[in-house]
N, CA and C atoms as an extended XYZ file, in Angstrom:
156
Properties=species:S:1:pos:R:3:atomname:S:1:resname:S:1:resid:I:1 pbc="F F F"
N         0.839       -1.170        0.000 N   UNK     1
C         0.000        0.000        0.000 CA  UNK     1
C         0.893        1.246        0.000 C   UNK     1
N         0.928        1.947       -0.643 N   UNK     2
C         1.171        3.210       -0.712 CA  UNK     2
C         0.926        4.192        0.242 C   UNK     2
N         1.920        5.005        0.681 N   UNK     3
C         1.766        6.266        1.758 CA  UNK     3
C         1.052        7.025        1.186 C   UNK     3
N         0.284        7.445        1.787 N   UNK     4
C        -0.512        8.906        1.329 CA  UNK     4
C         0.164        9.863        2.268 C   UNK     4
N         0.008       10.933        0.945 N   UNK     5
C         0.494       12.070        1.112 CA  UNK     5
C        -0.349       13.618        1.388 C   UNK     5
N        -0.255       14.347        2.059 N   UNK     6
C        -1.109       15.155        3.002 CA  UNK     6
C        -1.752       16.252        1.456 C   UNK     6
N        -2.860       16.232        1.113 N   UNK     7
C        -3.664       17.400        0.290 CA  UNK     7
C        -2.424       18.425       -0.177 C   UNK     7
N        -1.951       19.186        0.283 N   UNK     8
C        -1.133       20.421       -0.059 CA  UNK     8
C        -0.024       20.118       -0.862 C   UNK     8
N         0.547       19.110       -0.400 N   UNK     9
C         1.871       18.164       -1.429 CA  UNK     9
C         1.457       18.084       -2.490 C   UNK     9
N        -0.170       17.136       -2.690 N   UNK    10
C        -0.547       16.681       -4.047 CA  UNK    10
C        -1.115       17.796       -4.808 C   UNK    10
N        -1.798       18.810       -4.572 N   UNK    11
C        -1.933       20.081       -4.954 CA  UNK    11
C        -0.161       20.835       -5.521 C   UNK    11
N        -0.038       21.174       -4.804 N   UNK    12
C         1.829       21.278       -5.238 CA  UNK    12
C         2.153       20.917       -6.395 C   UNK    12
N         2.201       19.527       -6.013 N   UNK    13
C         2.684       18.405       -7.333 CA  UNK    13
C         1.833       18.784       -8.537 C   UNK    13
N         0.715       18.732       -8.452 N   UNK    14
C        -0.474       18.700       -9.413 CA  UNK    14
C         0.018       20.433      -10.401 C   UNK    14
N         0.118       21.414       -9.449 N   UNK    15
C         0.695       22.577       -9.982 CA  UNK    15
C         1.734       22.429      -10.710 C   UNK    15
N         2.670       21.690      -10.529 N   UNK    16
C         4.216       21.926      -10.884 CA  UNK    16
C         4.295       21.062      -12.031 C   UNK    16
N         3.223       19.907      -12.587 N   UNK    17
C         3.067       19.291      -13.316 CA  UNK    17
C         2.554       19.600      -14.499 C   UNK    17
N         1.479       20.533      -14.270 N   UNK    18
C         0.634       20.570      -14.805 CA  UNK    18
C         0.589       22.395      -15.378 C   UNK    18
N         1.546       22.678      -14.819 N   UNK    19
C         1.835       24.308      -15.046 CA  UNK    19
C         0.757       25.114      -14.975 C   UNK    19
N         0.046       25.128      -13.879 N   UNK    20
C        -1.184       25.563      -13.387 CA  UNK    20
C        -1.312       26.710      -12.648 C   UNK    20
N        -0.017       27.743      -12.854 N   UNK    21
C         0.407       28.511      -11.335 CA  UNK    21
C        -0.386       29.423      -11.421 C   UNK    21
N        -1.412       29.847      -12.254 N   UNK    22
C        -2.719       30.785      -11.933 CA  UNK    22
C        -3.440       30.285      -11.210 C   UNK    22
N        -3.810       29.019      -10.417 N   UNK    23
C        -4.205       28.378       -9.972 CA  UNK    23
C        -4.030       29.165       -8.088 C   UNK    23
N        -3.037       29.377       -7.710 N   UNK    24
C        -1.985       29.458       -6.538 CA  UNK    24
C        -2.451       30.779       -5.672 C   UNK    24
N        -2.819       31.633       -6.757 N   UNK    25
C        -3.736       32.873       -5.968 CA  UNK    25
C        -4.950       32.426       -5.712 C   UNK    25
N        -5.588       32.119       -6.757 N   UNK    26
C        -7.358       31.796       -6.716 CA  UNK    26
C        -7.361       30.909       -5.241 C   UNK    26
N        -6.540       29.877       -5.236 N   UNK    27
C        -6.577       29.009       -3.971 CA  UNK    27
C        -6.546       30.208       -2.307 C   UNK    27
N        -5.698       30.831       -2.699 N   UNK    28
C        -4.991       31.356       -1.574 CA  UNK    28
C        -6.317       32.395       -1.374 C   UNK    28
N        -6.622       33.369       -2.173 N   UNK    29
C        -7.809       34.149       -1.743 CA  UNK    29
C        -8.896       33.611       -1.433 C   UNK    29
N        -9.412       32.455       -1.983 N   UNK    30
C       -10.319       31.478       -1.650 CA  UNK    30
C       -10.361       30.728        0.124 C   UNK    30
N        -9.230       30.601        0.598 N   UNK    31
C        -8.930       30.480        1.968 CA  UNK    31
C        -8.648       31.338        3.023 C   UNK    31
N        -8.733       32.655        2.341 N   UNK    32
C        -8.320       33.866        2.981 CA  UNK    32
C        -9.680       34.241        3.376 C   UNK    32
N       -10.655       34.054        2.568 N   UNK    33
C       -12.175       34.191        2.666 CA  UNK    33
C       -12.728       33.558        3.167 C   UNK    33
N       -12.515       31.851        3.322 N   UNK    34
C       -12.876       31.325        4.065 CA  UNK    34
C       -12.436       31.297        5.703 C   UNK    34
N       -11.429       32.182        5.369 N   UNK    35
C       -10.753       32.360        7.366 CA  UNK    35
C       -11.499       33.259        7.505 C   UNK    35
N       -11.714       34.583        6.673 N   UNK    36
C       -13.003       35.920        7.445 CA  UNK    36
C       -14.320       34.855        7.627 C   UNK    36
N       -14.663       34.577        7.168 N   UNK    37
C       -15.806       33.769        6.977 CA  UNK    37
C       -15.778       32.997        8.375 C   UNK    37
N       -15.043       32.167        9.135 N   UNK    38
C       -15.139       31.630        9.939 CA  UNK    38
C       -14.929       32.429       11.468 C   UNK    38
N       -14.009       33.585       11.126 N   UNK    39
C       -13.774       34.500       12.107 CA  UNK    39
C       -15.229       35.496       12.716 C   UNK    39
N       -15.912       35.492       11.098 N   UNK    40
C       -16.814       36.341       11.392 CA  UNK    40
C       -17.850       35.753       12.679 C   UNK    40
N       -17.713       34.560       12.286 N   UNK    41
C       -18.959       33.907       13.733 CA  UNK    41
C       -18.388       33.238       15.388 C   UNK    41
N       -17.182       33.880       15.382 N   UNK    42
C       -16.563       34.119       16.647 CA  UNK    42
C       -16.955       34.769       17.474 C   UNK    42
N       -15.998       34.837       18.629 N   UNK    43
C       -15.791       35.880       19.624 CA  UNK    43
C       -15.259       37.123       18.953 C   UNK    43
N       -14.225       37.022       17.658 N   UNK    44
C       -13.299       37.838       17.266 CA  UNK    44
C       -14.361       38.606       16.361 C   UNK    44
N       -15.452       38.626       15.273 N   UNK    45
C       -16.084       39.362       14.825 CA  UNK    45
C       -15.941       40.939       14.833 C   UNK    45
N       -15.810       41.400       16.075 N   UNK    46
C       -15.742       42.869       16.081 CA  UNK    46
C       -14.394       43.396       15.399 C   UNK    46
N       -13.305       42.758       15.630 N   UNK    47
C       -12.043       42.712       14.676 CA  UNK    47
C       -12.034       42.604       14.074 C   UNK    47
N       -12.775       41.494       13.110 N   UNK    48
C       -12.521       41.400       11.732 CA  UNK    48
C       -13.482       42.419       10.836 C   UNK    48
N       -14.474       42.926       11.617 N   UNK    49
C       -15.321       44.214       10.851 CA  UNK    49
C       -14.877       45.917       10.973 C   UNK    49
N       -13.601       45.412       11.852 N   UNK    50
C       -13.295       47.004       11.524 CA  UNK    50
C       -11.909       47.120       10.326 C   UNK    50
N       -11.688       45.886       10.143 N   UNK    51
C       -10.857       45.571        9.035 CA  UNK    51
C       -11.693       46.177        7.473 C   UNK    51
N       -12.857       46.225        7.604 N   UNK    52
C       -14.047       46.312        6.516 CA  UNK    52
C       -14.152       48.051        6.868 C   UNK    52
């Protein structure tokens, strides 16, 4: 059986293969949004809206 390897490696790989590196922002703002997104229904909320 084969090791598996953690999501971000094979993403990586998949980039570097596949010469996909427009790919690398879209991801990254996409998770950047999903961290406000999760912050927003915190304790921290009031922080992240004066960022706005």
């Amino acid at each position: 059986m084969a090791k598996r390897r953690p999501l971000p490696l094979e993403f990586w790989d998949f980039l570097m293969s596949n010469k996909k590196w427009w790919l690398l922002p879209l991801v990254l703002a996409m998770l950047a949004l999903a961290g406000l997104v999760f912050l927003a229904g915190t304790p921290a909320a009031p922080f992240v809206y004066t960022l706005f």
